[in-house]
């Protein structure tokens, strides 16, 4: 993992002191709310329905056990005993007192964490594949580049007042687990014919009010040019992005209104001017950052196959969990383990202080001291010996975190919605809970197979509903909650935006509607190997429309 | 009818303007404005409290009275008055339940 150097420590310490002073001035009344609001947002402090909210950056979703224990401690000491992992690989506390925030930030700084740039019109926390450095299908670890971007973008003077927020995601594998095509910039780390590392660059993706899939504007950018090219994109955006209308201010609108070709030409022109500047990354610098992410020394554990086979025979719960929650590691003796924060009927992404502590222990005991947060709101232990999987599973069962549902219909992404969020139109979490309960049966979930349900409580789309195979958007209609369904979205490579299927459903109808959609899929699929998404792409909307609304049309 | 809602500066707790222009923690104690004039008085008191740095996010909230109890028209404000609907054990609703039980 990356370790702060002296500069980083001093930088975060100075920022904590500065914000502590600003909070004190706010509390004493020397700063008005109008003056303070932009300052608190720059430090991750929001106001929600019931209290303030503090959003903590987890750079590219990587956590050490020590950091996770600190988060547990903060949850216990300053909050209400839990935290919420978000779709941006961050963590939110929903109940901090403003008076406690400076102390919380001091505690975070002790473990090299902070809340800088978790809000505001700046470059936000850079996200990455949660299996980075471990996945079998990876060309190279994307995290060193995410770290370079983090350092470069932190309080970047030129890019601190962008037209709107700006999100960058990086993946190092063909299989896109970081949703790069729905980010402002998506970077796909790959090798060219000569075996050199570089990036395919995607620009202008995003969800929210106007969802768009990013355009690829470069097929191969040499790794040394990462910052000059990113700077070129940001510069073109900063100069030309719209500032007259908040809803048209993201780079996706600029790409759309300018046209991909023209925008690419503008970026390439800037890049040509910057290419040989000090932004060019010396090879030695990249390799130096890389050493922080050296893979752990993984001892040979060839007994894994036997251990797993034996446990699978005697414990069906283990077999299910292994099938869903263990992913192929580049070392055949190891696996990447998904710890589902989606227990049946639980709040997606929430973890209690005790669970966080327990996961930190398990990461030390079985996981080579590494933990990741996935944008799917689960936690990951990226390096677990297969031989240890039975013991790890047993330990997870003890703390209620062994749900075998990674990628299944109950592994639902849901934003906080109207239970917490001041911007929400409808609740998200209760919908997720009810769907999860309806499909609780492991056998039924397995029969349905891969199916991503994603729920947002408003058009801001923090729950990524546009890219859910089944997406659910909460709206308010005549003072009541109404849920709109989109089908066929995907955030994987070749991303697609889901299509609205028809009129919305009330809170009492939405789970039935989802069930109808699932049953329609099961009735029409060509076999178990045809996933929901594949079937939808083949069939189109018609059978789903008919199943959901056919009776109404006939009655009319 | 309207009441005036806000969040307390120090801890973000949702509060309403109650009798004697005091900020109260339960919606039942909120002062109800029944006409335009009373609404304006609420707003003025809210502006003063904002300027005095006691509260933030001051908003007038539409309500009905149901069996003499204040019931906000919008679900948003009802959730704000109770707490997360998914966590009856948290927020004001938990405190109210504890009081009822006592
Ligand atoms: S999608 Fe809307 S309701 Fe959900 S967290 Fe984002 S802003 Fe809040």
PDB file of N, CA and C in Angstrom, chain A residues 401-465:
ATOM      1  N   UNK A 401     -21.489 -12.266   7.911  1.00  0.00           N
ATOM      2  CA  UNK A 401     -21.040 -11.658   6.658  1.00  0.00           C
ATOM      3  C   UNK A 401     -20.665 -12.704   5.612  1.00  0.00           C
ATOM      4  N   UNK A 402     -21.330 -13.846   5.664  1.00  0.00           N
ATOM      5  CA  UNK A 402     -20.973 -14.911   4.725  1.00  0.00           C
ATOM      6  C   UNK A 402     -22.029 -15.082   3.633  1.00  0.00           C
ATOM      7  N   UNK A 403     -22.820 -14.069   3.391  1.00  0.00           N
ATOM      8  CA  UNK A 403     -23.867 -14.192   2.373  1.00  0.00           C
ATOM      9  C   UNK A 403     -23.235 -14.482   1.006  1.00  0.00           C
ATOM     10  N   UNK A 404     -23.725 -15.559   0.374  1.00  0.00           N
ATOM     11  CA  UNK A 404     -23.103 -16.033  -0.874  1.00  0.00           C
ATOM     12  C   UNK A 404     -23.837 -15.438  -2.066  1.00  0.00           C
ATOM     13  N   UNK A 405     -23.734 -14.138  -2.237  1.00  0.00           N
ATOM     14  CA  UNK A 405     -24.564 -13.527  -3.279  1.00  0.00           C
ATOM     15  C   UNK A 405     -23.837 -12.561  -4.204  1.00  0.00           C
ATOM     16  N   UNK A 406     -22.513 -12.580  -4.244  1.00  0.00           N
ATOM     17  CA  UNK A 406     -21.804 -11.616  -5.100  1.00  0.00           C
ATOM     18  C   UNK A 406     -22.297 -11.728  -6.542  1.00  0.00           C
ATOM     19  N   UNK A 407     -22.781 -10.642  -7.079  1.00  0.00           N
ATOM     20  CA  UNK A 407     -23.244 -10.611  -8.471  1.00  0.00           C
ATOM     21  C   UNK A 407     -24.645 -11.164  -8.687  1.00  0.00           C
ATOM     22  N   UNK A 408     -25.287 -11.615  -7.622  1.00  0.00           N
ATOM     23  CA  UNK A 408     -26.648 -12.153  -7.758  1.00  0.00           C
ATOM     24  C   UNK A 408     -27.681 -11.058  -7.487  1.00  0.00           C
ATOM     25  N   UNK A 409     -28.938 -11.421  -7.633  1.00  0.00           N
ATOM     26  CA  UNK A 409     -30.002 -10.423  -7.565  1.00  0.00           C
ATOM     27  C   UNK A 409     -30.098  -9.726  -6.202  1.00  0.00           C
ATOM     28  N   UNK A 410     -29.624 -10.369  -5.140  1.00  0.00           N
ATOM     29  CA  UNK A 410     -29.698  -9.711  -3.829  1.00  0.00           C
ATOM     30  C   UNK A 410     -28.447  -8.879  -3.519  1.00  0.00           C
ATOM     31  N   UNK A 411     -27.469  -8.902  -4.417  1.00  0.00           N
ATOM     32  CA  UNK A 411     -26.264  -8.064  -4.247  1.00  0.00           C
ATOM     33  C   UNK A 411     -26.581  -6.693  -4.837  1.00  0.00           C
ATOM     34  N   UNK A 412     -27.494  -5.989  -4.182  1.00  0.00           N
ATOM     35  CA  UNK A 412     -28.075  -4.769  -4.757  1.00  0.00           C
ATOM     36  C   UNK A 412     -27.250  -3.541  -4.374  1.00  0.00           C
ATOM     37  N   UNK A 413     -27.013  -2.677  -5.344  1.00  0.00           N
ATOM     38  CA  UNK A 413     -26.449  -1.361  -5.031  1.00  0.00           C
ATOM     39  C   UNK A 413     -27.618  -0.439  -4.697  1.00  0.00           C
ATOM     40  N   UNK A 414     -27.514   0.274  -3.591  1.00  0.00           N
ATOM     41  CA  UNK A 414     -28.558   1.255  -3.274  1.00  0.00           C
ATOM     42  C   UNK A 414     -27.908   2.469  -2.628  1.00  0.00           C
ATOM     43  N   UNK A 415     -28.332   3.634  -3.039  1.00  0.00           N
ATOM     44  CA  UNK A 415     -27.832   4.862  -2.425  1.00  0.00           C
ATOM     45  C   UNK A 415     -28.587   5.077  -1.110  1.00  0.00           C
ATOM     46  N   UNK A 416     -28.155   6.010  -0.264  1.00  0.00           N
ATOM     47  CA  UNK A 416     -28.861   6.213   1.011  1.00  0.00           C
ATOM     48  C   UNK A 416     -30.325   6.638   0.837  1.00  0.00           C
ATOM     49  N   UNK A 417     -30.618   7.366  -0.248  1.00  0.00           N
ATOM     50  CA  UNK A 417     -32.011   7.731  -0.522  1.00  0.00           C
ATOM     51  C   UNK A 417     -32.643   8.571   0.570  1.00  0.00           C
ATOM     52  N   UNK A 418     -33.961   8.600   0.539  1.00  0.00           N
ATOM     53  CA  UNK A 418     -34.707   9.521   1.410  1.00  0.00           C
ATOM     54  C   UNK A 418     -34.619   9.177   2.907  1.00  0.00           C
ATOM     55  N   UNK A 419     -34.031   8.057   3.251  1.00  0.00           N
ATOM     56  CA  UNK A 419     -33.836   7.799   4.679  1.00  0.00           C
ATOM     57  C   UNK A 419     -32.779   8.710   5.284  1.00  0.00           C
ATOM     58  N   UNK A 420     -31.879   9.239   4.436  1.00  0.00           N
ATOM     59  CA  UNK A 420     -30.829  10.123   4.938  1.00  0.00           C
ATOM     60  C   UNK A 420     -30.641  11.385   4.100  1.00  0.00           C
ATOM     61  N   UNK A 421     -30.780  11.234   2.775  1.00  0.00           N
ATOM     62  CA  UNK A 421     -30.225  12.234   1.868  1.00  0.00           C
ATOM     63  C   UNK A 421     -31.191  13.393   1.658  1.00  0.00           C
ATOM     64  N   UNK A 422     -30.669  14.608   1.786  1.00  0.00           N
ATOM     65  CA  UNK A 422     -31.502  15.804   1.658  1.00  0.00           C
ATOM     66  C   UNK A 422     -31.956  16.032   0.220  1.00  0.00           C
ATOM     67  N   UNK A 423     -31.290  15.422  -0.737  1.00  0.00           N
ATOM     68  CA  UNK A 423     -31.647  15.641  -2.140  1.00  0.00           C
ATOM     69  C   UNK A 423     -32.644  14.613  -2.660  1.00  0.00           C
ATOM     70  N   UNK A 424     -32.927  13.602  -1.858  1.00  0.00           N
ATOM     71  CA  UNK A 424     -33.687  12.447  -2.343  1.00  0.00           C
ATOM     72  C   UNK A 424     -35.142  12.773  -2.629  1.00  0.00           C
ATOM     73  N   UNK A 425     -35.713  12.011  -3.553  1.00  0.00           N
ATOM     74  CA  UNK A 425     -37.146  12.068  -3.813  1.00  0.00           C
ATOM     75  C   UNK A 425     -37.875  10.875  -3.233  1.00  0.00           C
ATOM     76  N   UNK A 426     -37.161   9.786  -3.056  1.00  0.00           N
ATOM     77  CA  UNK A 426     -37.805   8.563  -2.583  1.00  0.00           C
ATOM     78  C   UNK A 426     -36.764   7.721  -1.849  1.00  0.00           C
ATOM     79  N   UNK A 427     -37.252   6.760  -1.105  1.00  0.00           N
ATOM     80  CA  UNK A 427     -36.328   5.878  -0.384  1.00  0.00           C
ATOM     81  C   UNK A 427     -35.759   4.815  -1.322  1.00  0.00           C
ATOM     82  N   UNK A 428     -34.520   4.457  -1.111  1.00  0.00           N
ATOM     83  CA  UNK A 428     -33.878   3.395  -1.890  1.00  0.00           C
ATOM     84  C   UNK A 428     -33.717   2.137  -1.049  1.00  0.00           C
ATOM     85  N   UNK A 429     -33.279   2.330   0.185  1.00  0.00           N
ATOM     86  CA  UNK A 429     -32.882   1.183   1.009  1.00  0.00           C
ATOM     87  C   UNK A 429     -34.048   0.223   1.272  1.00  0.00           C
ATOM     88  N   UNK A 430     -35.229   0.713   1.648  1.00  0.00           N
ATOM     89  CA  UNK A 430     -36.318  -0.244   1.900  1.00  0.00           C
ATOM     90  C   UNK A 430     -36.681  -1.059   0.656  1.00  0.00           C
ATOM     91  N   UNK A 431     -36.521  -0.443  -0.531  1.00  0.00           N
ATOM     92  CA  UNK A 431     -36.804  -1.176  -1.767  1.00  0.00           C
ATOM     93  C   UNK A 431     -35.786  -2.310  -1.920  1.00  0.00           C
ATOM     94  N   UNK A 432     -34.521  -1.970  -1.664  1.00  0.00           N
ATOM     95  CA  UNK A 432     -33.467  -2.997  -1.743  1.00  0.00           C
ATOM     96  C   UNK A 432     -33.745  -4.121  -0.745  1.00  0.00           C
ATOM     97  N   UNK A 433     -34.153  -3.733   0.450  1.00  0.00           N
ATOM     98  CA  UNK A 433     -34.396  -4.740   1.489  1.00  0.00           C
ATOM     99  C   UNK A 433     -35.537  -5.678   1.100  1.00  0.00           C
ATOM    100  N   UNK A 434     -36.578  -5.098   0.526  1.00  0.00           N
ATOM    101  CA  UNK A 434     -37.727  -5.940   0.192  1.00  0.00           C
ATOM    102  C   UNK A 434     -37.419  -6.877  -0.975  1.00  0.00           C
ATOM    103  N   UNK A 435     -36.694  -6.369  -1.964  1.00  0.00           N
ATOM    104  CA  UNK A 435     -36.312  -7.242  -3.090  1.00  0.00           C
ATOM    105  C   UNK A 435     -35.410  -8.361  -2.574  1.00  0.00           C
ATOM    106  N   UNK A 436     -34.482  -7.984  -1.705  1.00  0.00           N
ATOM    107  CA  UNK A 436     -33.565  -8.977  -1.146  1.00  0.00           C
ATOM    108  C   UNK A 436     -34.334 -10.070  -0.400  1.00  0.00           C
ATOM    109  N   UNK A 437     -35.337  -9.656   0.355  1.00  0.00           N
ATOM    110  CA  UNK A 437     -36.119 -10.656   1.088  1.00  0.00           C
ATOM    111  C   UNK A 437     -36.944 -11.532   0.150  1.00  0.00           C
ATOM    112  N   UNK A 438     -37.490 -10.913  -0.879  1.00  0.00           N
ATOM    113  CA  UNK A 438     -38.309 -11.676  -1.823  1.00  0.00           C
ATOM    114  C   UNK A 438     -37.480 -12.766  -2.504  1.00  0.00           C
ATOM    115  N   UNK A 439     -36.229 -12.454  -2.802  1.00  0.00           N
ATOM    116  CA  UNK A 439     -35.383 -13.414  -3.522  1.00  0.00           C
ATOM    117  C   UNK A 439     -34.372 -14.085  -2.583  1.00  0.00           C
ATOM    118  N   UNK A 440     -34.738 -14.209  -1.332  1.00  0.00           N
ATOM    119  CA  UNK A 440     -33.787 -14.707  -0.327  1.00  0.00           C
ATOM    120  C   UNK A 440     -33.288 -16.122  -0.621  1.00  0.00           C
ATOM    121  N   UNK A 441     -34.104 -16.936  -1.238  1.00  0.00           N
ATOM    122  CA  UNK A 441     -33.715 -18.339  -1.437  1.00  0.00           C
ATOM    123  C   UNK A 441     -32.438 -18.451  -2.280  1.00  0.00           C
ATOM    124  N   UNK A 442     -31.462 -19.138  -1.705  1.00  0.00           N
ATOM    125  CA  UNK A 442     -30.179 -19.298  -2.405  1.00  0.00           C
ATOM    126  C   UNK A 442     -30.381 -20.037  -3.727  1.00  0.00           C
ATOM    127  N   UNK A 443     -31.240 -21.051  -3.702  1.00  0.00           N
ATOM    128  CA  UNK A 443     -31.457 -21.856  -4.906  1.00  0.00           C
ATOM    129  C   UNK A 443     -32.093 -20.996  -6.003  1.00  0.00           C
ATOM    130  N   UNK A 444     -33.039 -20.180  -5.612  1.00  0.00           N
ATOM    131  CA  UNK A 444     -33.710 -19.328  -6.598  1.00  0.00           C
ATOM    132  C   UNK A 444     -32.728 -18.308  -7.186  1.00  0.00           C
ATOM    133  N   UNK A 445     -31.917 -17.714  -6.321  1.00  0.00           N
ATOM    134  CA  UNK A 445     -30.920 -16.752  -6.801  1.00  0.00           C
ATOM    135  C   UNK A 445     -29.952 -17.407  -7.766  1.00  0.00           C
ATOM    136  N   UNK A 446     -29.527 -18.638  -7.416  1.00  0.00           N
ATOM    137  CA  UNK A 446     -28.572 -19.348  -8.265  1.00  0.00           C
ATOM    138  C   UNK A 446     -29.212 -19.658  -9.614  1.00  0.00           C
ATOM    139  N   UNK A 447     -30.476 -20.019  -9.588  1.00  0.00           N
ATOM    140  CA  UNK A 447     -31.200 -20.324 -10.825  1.00  0.00           C
ATOM    141  C   UNK A 447     -31.253 -19.070 -11.724  1.00  0.00           C
ATOM    142  N   UNK A 448     -31.480 -17.926 -11.116  1.00  0.00           N
ATOM    143  CA  UNK A 448     -31.561 -16.671 -11.887  1.00  0.00           C
ATOM    144  C   UNK A 448     -30.187 -16.282 -12.433  1.00  0.00           C
ATOM    145  N   UNK A 449     -29.152 -16.513 -11.644  1.00  0.00           N
ATOM    146  CA  UNK A 449     -27.786 -16.209 -12.096  1.00  0.00           C
ATOM    147  C   UNK A 449     -27.447 -14.728 -12.006  1.00  0.00           C
ATOM    148  N   UNK A 450     -26.432 -14.309 -12.744  1.00  0.00           N
ATOM    149  CA  UNK A 450     -25.919 -12.936 -12.670  1.00  0.00           C
ATOM    150  C   UNK A 450     -27.012 -11.919 -12.960  1.00  0.00           C
ATOM    151  N   UNK A 451     -27.258 -11.047 -12.016  1.00  0.00           N
ATOM    152  CA  UNK A 451     -28.266 -10.015 -12.229  1.00  0.00           C
ATOM    153  C   UNK A 451     -28.006  -8.857 -11.278  1.00  0.00           C
ATOM    154  N   UNK A 452     -27.743  -7.698 -11.859  1.00  0.00           N
ATOM    155  CA  UNK A 452     -27.428  -6.541 -11.023  1.00  0.00           C
ATOM    156  C   UNK A 452     -28.628  -5.605 -10.928  1.00  0.00           C
ATOM    157  N   UNK A 453     -29.085  -5.405  -9.704  1.00  0.00           N
ATOM    158  CA  UNK A 453     -30.153  -4.443  -9.452  1.00  0.00           C
ATOM    159  C   UNK A 453     -29.507  -3.221  -8.794  1.00  0.00           C
ATOM    160  N   UNK A 454     -29.794  -2.039  -9.337  1.00  0.00           N
ATOM    161  CA  UNK A 454     -29.181  -0.820  -8.796  1.00  0.00           C
ATOM    162  C   UNK A 454     -30.257   0.241  -8.585  1.00  0.00           C
ATOM    163  N   UNK A 455     -30.235   0.855  -7.405  1.00  0.00           N
ATOM    164  CA  UNK A 455     -31.338   1.737  -7.015  1.00  0.00           C
ATOM    165  C   UNK A 455     -30.825   3.113  -6.589  1.00  0.00           C
ATOM    166  N   UNK A 456     -31.410   4.164  -7.147  1.00  0.00           N
ATOM    167  CA  UNK A 456     -31.099   5.536  -6.726  1.00  0.00           C
ATOM    168  C   UNK A 456     -32.365   6.213  -6.223  1.00  0.00           C
ATOM    169  N   UNK A 457     -32.197   7.080  -5.237  1.00  0.00           N
ATOM    170  CA  UNK A 457     -33.335   7.796  -4.677  1.00  0.00           C
ATOM    171  C   UNK A 457     -33.621   9.120  -5.358  1.00  0.00           C
ATOM    172  N   UNK A 458     -32.813   9.473  -6.349  1.00  0.00           N
ATOM    173  CA  UNK A 458     -33.102  10.647  -7.181  1.00  0.00           C
ATOM    174  C   UNK A 458     -32.240  10.578  -8.412  1.00  0.00           C
ATOM    175  N   UNK A 459     -32.451  11.516  -9.306  1.00  0.00           N
ATOM    176  CA  UNK A 459     -31.817  11.496 -10.620  1.00  0.00           C
ATOM    177  C   UNK A 459     -30.297  11.676 -10.545  1.00  0.00           C
ATOM    178  N   UNK A 460     -29.768  12.069  -9.397  1.00  0.00           N
ATOM    179  CA  UNK A 460     -28.311  12.171  -9.295  1.00  0.00           C
ATOM    180  C   UNK A 460     -27.618  10.831  -9.472  1.00  0.00           C
ATOM    181  N   UNK A 461     -28.359   9.757  -9.276  1.00  0.00           N
ATOM    182  CA  UNK A 461     -27.885   8.425  -9.688  1.00  0.00           C
ATOM    183  C   UNK A 461     -26.682   7.893  -8.918  1.00  0.00           C
ATOM    184  N   UNK A 462     -26.567   8.248  -7.651  1.00  0.00           N
ATOM    185  CA  UNK A 462     -25.482   7.686  -6.853  1.00  0.00           C
ATOM    186  C   UNK A 462     -25.593   6.163  -6.778  1.00  0.00           C
ATOM    187  N   UNK A 463     -26.802   5.644  -6.945  1.00  0.00           N
ATOM    188  CA  UNK A 463     -26.995   4.189  -6.921  1.00  0.00           C
ATOM    189  C   UNK A 463     -26.816   3.557  -8.293  1.00  0.00           C
ATOM    190  N   UNK A 464     -26.300   4.349  -9.274  1.00  0.00           N
ATOM    191  CA  UNK A 464     -25.955   3.820 -10.602  1.00  0.00           C
ATOM    192  C   UNK A 464     -27.103   3.103 -11.304  1.00  0.00           C
ATOM    193  N   UNK A 465     -28.337   3.554 -11.072  1.00  0.00           N
ATOM    194  CA  UNK A 465     -29.468   2.800 -11.634  1.00  0.00           C
ATOM    195  C   UNK A 465     -29.435   2.696 -13.157  1.00  0.00           C
TER     196      UNK A 465
END
